[in-house]
CSV table of C-alpha atoms in Angstrom, one decimal:
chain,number,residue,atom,x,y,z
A,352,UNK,CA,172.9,132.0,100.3
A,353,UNK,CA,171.5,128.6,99.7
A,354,UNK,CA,172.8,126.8,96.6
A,355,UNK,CA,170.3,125.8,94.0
A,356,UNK,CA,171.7,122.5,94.4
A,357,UNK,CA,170.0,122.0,97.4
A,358,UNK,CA,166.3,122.4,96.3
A,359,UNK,CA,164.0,119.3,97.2
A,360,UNK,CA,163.2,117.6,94.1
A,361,UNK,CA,159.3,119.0,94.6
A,362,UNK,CA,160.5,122.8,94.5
A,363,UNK,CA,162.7,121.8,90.9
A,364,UNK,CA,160.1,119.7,89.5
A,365,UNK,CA,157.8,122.1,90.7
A,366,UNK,CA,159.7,125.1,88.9
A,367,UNK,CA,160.7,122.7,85.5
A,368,UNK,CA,156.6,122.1,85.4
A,369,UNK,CA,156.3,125.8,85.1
A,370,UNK,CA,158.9,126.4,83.0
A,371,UNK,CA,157.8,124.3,80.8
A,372,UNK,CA,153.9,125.8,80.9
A,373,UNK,CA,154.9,128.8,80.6
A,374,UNK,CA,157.5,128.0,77.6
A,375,UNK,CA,154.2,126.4,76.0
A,376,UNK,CA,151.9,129.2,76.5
A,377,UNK,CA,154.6,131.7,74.9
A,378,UNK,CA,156.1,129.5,72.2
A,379,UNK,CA,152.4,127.5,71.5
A,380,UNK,CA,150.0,129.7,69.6
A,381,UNK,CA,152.8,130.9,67.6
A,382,UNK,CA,153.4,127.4,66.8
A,383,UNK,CA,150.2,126.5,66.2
A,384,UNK,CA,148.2,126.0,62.7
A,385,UNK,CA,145.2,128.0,63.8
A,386,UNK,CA,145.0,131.4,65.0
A,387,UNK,CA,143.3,131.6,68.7
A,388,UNK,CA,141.0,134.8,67.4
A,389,UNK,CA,140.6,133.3,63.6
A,390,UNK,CA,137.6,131.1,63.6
A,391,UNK,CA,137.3,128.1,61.2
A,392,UNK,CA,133.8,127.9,59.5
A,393,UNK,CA,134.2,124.5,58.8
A,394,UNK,CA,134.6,122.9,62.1
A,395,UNK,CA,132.2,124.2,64.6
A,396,UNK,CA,131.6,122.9,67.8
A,397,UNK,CA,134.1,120.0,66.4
A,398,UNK,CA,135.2,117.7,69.2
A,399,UNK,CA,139.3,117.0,70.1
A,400,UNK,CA,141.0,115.5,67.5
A,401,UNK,CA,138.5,116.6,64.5
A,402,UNK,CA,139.4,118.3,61.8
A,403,UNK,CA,143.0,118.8,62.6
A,404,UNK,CA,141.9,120.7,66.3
A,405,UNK,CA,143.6,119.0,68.6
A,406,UNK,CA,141.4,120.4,71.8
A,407,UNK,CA,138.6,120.6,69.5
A,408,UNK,CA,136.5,124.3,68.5
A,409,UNK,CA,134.3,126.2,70.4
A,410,UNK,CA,131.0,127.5,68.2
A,411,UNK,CA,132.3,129.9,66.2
A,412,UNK,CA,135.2,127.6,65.3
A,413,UNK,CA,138.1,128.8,67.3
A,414,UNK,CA,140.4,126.5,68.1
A,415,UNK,CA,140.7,126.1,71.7
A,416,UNK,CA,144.2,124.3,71.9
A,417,UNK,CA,145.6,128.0,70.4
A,418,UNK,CA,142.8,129.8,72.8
A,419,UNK,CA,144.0,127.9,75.7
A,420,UNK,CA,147.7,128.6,75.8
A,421,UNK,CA,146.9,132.4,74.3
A,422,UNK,CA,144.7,132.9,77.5
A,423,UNK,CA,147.9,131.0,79.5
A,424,UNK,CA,149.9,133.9,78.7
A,425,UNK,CA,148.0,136.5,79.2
A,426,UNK,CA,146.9,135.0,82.7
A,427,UNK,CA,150.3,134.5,83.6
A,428,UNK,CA,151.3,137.5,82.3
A,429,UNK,CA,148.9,139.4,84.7
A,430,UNK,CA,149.1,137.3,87.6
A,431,UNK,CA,153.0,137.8,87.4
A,432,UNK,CA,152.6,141.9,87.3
A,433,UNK,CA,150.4,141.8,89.6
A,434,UNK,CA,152.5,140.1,92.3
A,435,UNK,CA,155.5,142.0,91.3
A,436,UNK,CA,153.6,145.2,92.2
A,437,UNK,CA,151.8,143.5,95.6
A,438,UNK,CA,155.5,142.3,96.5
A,439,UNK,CA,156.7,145.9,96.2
A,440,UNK,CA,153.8,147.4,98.0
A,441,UNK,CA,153.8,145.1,101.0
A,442,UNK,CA,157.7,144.3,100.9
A,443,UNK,CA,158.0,148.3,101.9
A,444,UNK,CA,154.9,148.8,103.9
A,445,UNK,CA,155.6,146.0,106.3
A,446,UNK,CA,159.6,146.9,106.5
A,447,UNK,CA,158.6,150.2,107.1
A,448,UNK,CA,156.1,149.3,109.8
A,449,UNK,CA,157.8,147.0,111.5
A,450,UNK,CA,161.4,148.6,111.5
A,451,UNK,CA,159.9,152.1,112.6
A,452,UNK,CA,157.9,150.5,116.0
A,453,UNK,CA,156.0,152.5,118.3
A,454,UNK,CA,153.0,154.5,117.2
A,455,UNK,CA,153.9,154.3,113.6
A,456,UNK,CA,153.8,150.6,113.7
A,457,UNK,CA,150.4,150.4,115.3
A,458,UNK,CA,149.0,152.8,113.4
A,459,UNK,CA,150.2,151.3,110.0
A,460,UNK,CA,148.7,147.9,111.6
A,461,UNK,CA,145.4,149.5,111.9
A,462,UNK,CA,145.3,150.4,108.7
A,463,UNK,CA,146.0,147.4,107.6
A,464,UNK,CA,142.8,145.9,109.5
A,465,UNK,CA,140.5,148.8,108.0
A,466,UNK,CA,142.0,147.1,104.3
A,467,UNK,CA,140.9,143.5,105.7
A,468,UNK,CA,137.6,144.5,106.7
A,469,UNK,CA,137.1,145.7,103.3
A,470,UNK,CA,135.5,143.7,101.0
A,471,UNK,CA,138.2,144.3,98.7
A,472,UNK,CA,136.8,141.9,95.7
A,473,UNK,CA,133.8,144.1,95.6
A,474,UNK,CA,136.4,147.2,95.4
A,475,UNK,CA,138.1,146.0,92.8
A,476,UNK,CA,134.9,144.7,90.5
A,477,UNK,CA,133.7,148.7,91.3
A,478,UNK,CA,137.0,150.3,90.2
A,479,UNK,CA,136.7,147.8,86.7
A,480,UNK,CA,133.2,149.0,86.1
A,481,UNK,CA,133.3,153.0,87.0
A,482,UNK,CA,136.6,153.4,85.4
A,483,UNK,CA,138.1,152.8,81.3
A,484,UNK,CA,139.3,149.4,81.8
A,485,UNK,CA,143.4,149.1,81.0
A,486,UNK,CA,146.0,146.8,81.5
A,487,UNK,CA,147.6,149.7,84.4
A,488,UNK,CA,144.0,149.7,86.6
A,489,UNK,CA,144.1,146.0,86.0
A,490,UNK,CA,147.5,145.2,87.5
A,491,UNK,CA,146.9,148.2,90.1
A,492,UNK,CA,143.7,146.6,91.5
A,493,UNK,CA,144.9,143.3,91.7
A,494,UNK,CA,148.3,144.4,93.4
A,495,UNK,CA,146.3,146.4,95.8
A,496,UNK,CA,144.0,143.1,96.6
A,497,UNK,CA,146.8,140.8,97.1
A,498,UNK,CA,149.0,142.5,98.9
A,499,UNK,CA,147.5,142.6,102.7
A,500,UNK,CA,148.7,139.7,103.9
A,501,UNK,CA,152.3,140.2,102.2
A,502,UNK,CA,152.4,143.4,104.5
A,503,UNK,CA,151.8,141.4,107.5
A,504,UNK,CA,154.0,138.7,107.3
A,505,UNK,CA,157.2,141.3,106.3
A,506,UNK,CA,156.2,143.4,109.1
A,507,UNK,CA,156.4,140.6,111.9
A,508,UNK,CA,159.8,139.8,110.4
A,509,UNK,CA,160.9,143.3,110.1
A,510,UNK,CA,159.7,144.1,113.9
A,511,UNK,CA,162.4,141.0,114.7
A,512,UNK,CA,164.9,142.5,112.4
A,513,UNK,CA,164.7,146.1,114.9
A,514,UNK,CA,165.9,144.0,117.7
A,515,UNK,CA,168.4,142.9,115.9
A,516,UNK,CA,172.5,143.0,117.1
A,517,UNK,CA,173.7,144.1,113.8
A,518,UNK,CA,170.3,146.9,113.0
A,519,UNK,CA,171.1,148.0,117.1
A,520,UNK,CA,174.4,148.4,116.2
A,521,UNK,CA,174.5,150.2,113.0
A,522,UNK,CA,171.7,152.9,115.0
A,523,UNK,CA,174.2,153.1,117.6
A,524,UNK,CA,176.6,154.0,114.6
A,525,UNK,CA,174.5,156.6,113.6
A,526,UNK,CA,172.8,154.9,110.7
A,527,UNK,CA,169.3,156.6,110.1
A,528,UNK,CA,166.2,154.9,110.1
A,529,UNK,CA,166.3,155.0,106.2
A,530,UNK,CA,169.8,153.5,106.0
A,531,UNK,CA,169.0,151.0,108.3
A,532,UNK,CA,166.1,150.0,106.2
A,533,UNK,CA,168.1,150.2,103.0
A,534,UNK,CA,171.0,148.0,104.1
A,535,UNK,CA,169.9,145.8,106.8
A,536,UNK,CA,166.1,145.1,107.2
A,537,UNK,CA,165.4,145.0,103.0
A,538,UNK,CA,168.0,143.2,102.6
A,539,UNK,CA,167.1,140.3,104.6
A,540,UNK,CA,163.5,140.9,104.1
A,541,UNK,CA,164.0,139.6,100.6
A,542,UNK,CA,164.2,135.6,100.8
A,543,UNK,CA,161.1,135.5,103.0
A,544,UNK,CA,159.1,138.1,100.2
A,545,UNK,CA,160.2,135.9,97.1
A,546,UNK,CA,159.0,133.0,98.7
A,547,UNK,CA,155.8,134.5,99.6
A,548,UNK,CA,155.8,135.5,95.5
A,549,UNK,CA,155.2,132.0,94.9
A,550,UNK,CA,152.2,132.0,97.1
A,551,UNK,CA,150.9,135.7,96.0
A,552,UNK,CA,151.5,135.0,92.3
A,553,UNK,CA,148.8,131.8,91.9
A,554,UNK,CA,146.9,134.0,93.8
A,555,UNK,CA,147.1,136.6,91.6
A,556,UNK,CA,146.0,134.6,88.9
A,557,UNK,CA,142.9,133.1,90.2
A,558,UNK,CA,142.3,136.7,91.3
A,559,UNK,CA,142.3,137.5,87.4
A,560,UNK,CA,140.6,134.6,86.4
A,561,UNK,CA,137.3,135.5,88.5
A,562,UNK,CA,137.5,138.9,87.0
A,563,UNK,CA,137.8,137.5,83.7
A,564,UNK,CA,135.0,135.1,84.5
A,565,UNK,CA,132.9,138.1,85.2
A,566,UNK,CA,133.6,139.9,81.9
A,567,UNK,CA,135.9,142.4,83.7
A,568,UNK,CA,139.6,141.4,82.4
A,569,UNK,CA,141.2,142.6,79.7
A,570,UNK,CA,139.2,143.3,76.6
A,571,UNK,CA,138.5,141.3,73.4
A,572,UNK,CA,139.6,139.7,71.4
A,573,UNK,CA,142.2,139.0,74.0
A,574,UNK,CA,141.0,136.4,76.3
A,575,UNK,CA,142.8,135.0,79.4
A,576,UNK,CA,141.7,131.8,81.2
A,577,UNK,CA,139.0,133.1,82.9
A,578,UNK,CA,137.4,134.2,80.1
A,579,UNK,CA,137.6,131.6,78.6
A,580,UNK,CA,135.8,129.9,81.3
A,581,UNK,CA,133.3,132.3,81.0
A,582,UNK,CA,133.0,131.1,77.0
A,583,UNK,CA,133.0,127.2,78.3
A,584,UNK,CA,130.3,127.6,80.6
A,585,UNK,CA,127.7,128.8,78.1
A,586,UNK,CA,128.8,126.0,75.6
A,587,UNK,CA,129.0,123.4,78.3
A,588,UNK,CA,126.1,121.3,77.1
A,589,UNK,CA,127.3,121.4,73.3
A,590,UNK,CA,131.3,121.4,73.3
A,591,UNK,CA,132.3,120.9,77.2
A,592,UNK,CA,135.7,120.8,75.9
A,593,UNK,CA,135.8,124.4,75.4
A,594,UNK,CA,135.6,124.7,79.4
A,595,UNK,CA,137.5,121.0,80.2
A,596,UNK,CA,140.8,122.2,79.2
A,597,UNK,CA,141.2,126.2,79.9
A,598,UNK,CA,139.9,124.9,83.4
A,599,UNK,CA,142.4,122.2,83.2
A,600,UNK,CA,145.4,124.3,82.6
A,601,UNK,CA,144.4,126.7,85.6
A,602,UNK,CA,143.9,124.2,88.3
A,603,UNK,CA,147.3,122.4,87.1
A,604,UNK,CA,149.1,125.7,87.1
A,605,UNK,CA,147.8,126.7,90.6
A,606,UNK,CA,148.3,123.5,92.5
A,607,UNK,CA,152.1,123.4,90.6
A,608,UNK,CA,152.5,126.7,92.2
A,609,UNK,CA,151.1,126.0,95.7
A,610,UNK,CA,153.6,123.3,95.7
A,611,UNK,CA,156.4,125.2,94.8
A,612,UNK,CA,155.4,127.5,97.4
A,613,UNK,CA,155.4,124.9,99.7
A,614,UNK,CA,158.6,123.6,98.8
A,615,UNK,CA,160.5,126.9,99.4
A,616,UNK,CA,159.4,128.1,102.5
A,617,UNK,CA,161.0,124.6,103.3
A,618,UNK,CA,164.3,125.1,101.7
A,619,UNK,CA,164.3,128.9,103.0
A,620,UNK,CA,163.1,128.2,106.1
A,621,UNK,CA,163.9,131.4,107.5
A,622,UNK,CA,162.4,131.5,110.7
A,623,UNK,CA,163.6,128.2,111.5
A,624,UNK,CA,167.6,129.1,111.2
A,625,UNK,CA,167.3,132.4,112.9
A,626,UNK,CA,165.2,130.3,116.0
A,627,UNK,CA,167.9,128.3,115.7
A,628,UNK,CA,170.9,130.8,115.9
A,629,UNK,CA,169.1,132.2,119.1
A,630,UNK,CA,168.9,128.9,120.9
């Protein structure tokens, strides 16, 4: 196991960014003067830095420095669910695929292509509108959107994993195909899945954003970042600043995890040691 210590400084600055943001987004709006759902009658529409509103009021006087780190949270929030239950989904349905071979493998693979083929946004916007809308469906749908290409990468590196010295050996032992999977091929499945959480995850978000965007996120008052979005784009010719800065904290937010991303597949490099243990 790699020591912290060794992190390139991109991957820590990366993860001190988004502790930080996300420290802000908690800690903020309790912090804050002005509720985010409170409006204030006598500032409407007033610009950043009026009135005591440091990112200014949207039309009905909410205060959109308190709006914006409110809708951080609950972005976050989601996004982080969500790829919490995509990474179990496609940890175990690639592990299973690729440690079980044969028939089972490429059947589970062609399943896999009939999800791809899907046009799985339209899906999920369907299972929003036919069905009660709740935090549960939310996180279910977004999971299930973002989890495809999870499943394919930890299958490829489980299928490696079945050829294996130490998984041939512990068969040859007698271990079952559900002990092998338990102790060896989860096991070591688990660096490569975390660091495809930190590309999942931003994904997650944006995923959450567009549904927000489209009125189909979690219900008001509540209001994540792409609702908020939604709310700027109606008022963009009178108070721009009510979409400038939600917008602002999302694009930041992704990029800072893209990087990360970037930045621990590096460190990790997983592949590249095991390539270079067989040469």
């Amino acid at each position: 196991m790699r020591s912290l210590r060794t992190l390139p400084p991109v991957a820590r600055a990366c993860l001190i960014a988004l502790a930080a943001l996300a420290a802000l987004c908690w800690l903020g709006p309790g912090l804050s003067a002005y509720d985010p759902h409170t409006p204030d009658w006598e500032a409407l529409s007033a610009a950043p830095g009026q009135a005591g509103h440091w990112f200014g009021t949207d039309a009905i006087g909410r205060d959109v420095y308190a709006r914006t780190l409110a809708g951080g949270r609950l972005s976050l929030t989601i996004g982080l669910l969500a790829s919490v239950v995509a990474l179990a989904i496609g940890l175990g349905y690639g592990a299973i695929a690729g440690l079980a071979g044969g028939r089972v493998e490429r059947a589970l693979l062609r399943v896999l292509d009939v999800f791809s083929a899907l046009p799985f946004l339209l899906v999920v916007i369907l299972l929003l509108t036919l069905f009660e809308r709740s935090l549960g469906l939310l996180l279910a749908a977004i999971g299930g959107y973002v989890w495809i290409d999870l499943a394919r990468v930890m299958r490829a590196e489980a299928a490696r994993l079945r050829e294996a010295p130490f998984v041939l050996a512990a068969q040859a032992a007698g271990a079952g195909f559900g002990q092998r999977l338990r102790w060896h091929v989860l096991p070591n499945l688990l660096p490569l899945a975390f660091v495809y959480l930190g590309l999942i995850l931003p994904q997650a978000i944006l995923v959450e954003s567009f549904l927000g965007f489209l009125g189909l996120s979690v219900d008001e008052p509540s209001a994540s970042w792409g609702t908020l979005l939604s709310e700027g784009v109606q008022e963009l010719d009178s108070a721009p600043w009510t979409l400038l800065f939600p917008a602002g904290f999302l694009v930041a937010t992704l990029a800072t995890f893209q990087f990360l991303g970037d930045g621990l597949r590096d460190w990790l490099d997983v592949r590249g040691e095991h390539e270079a243990a067989a040469a």
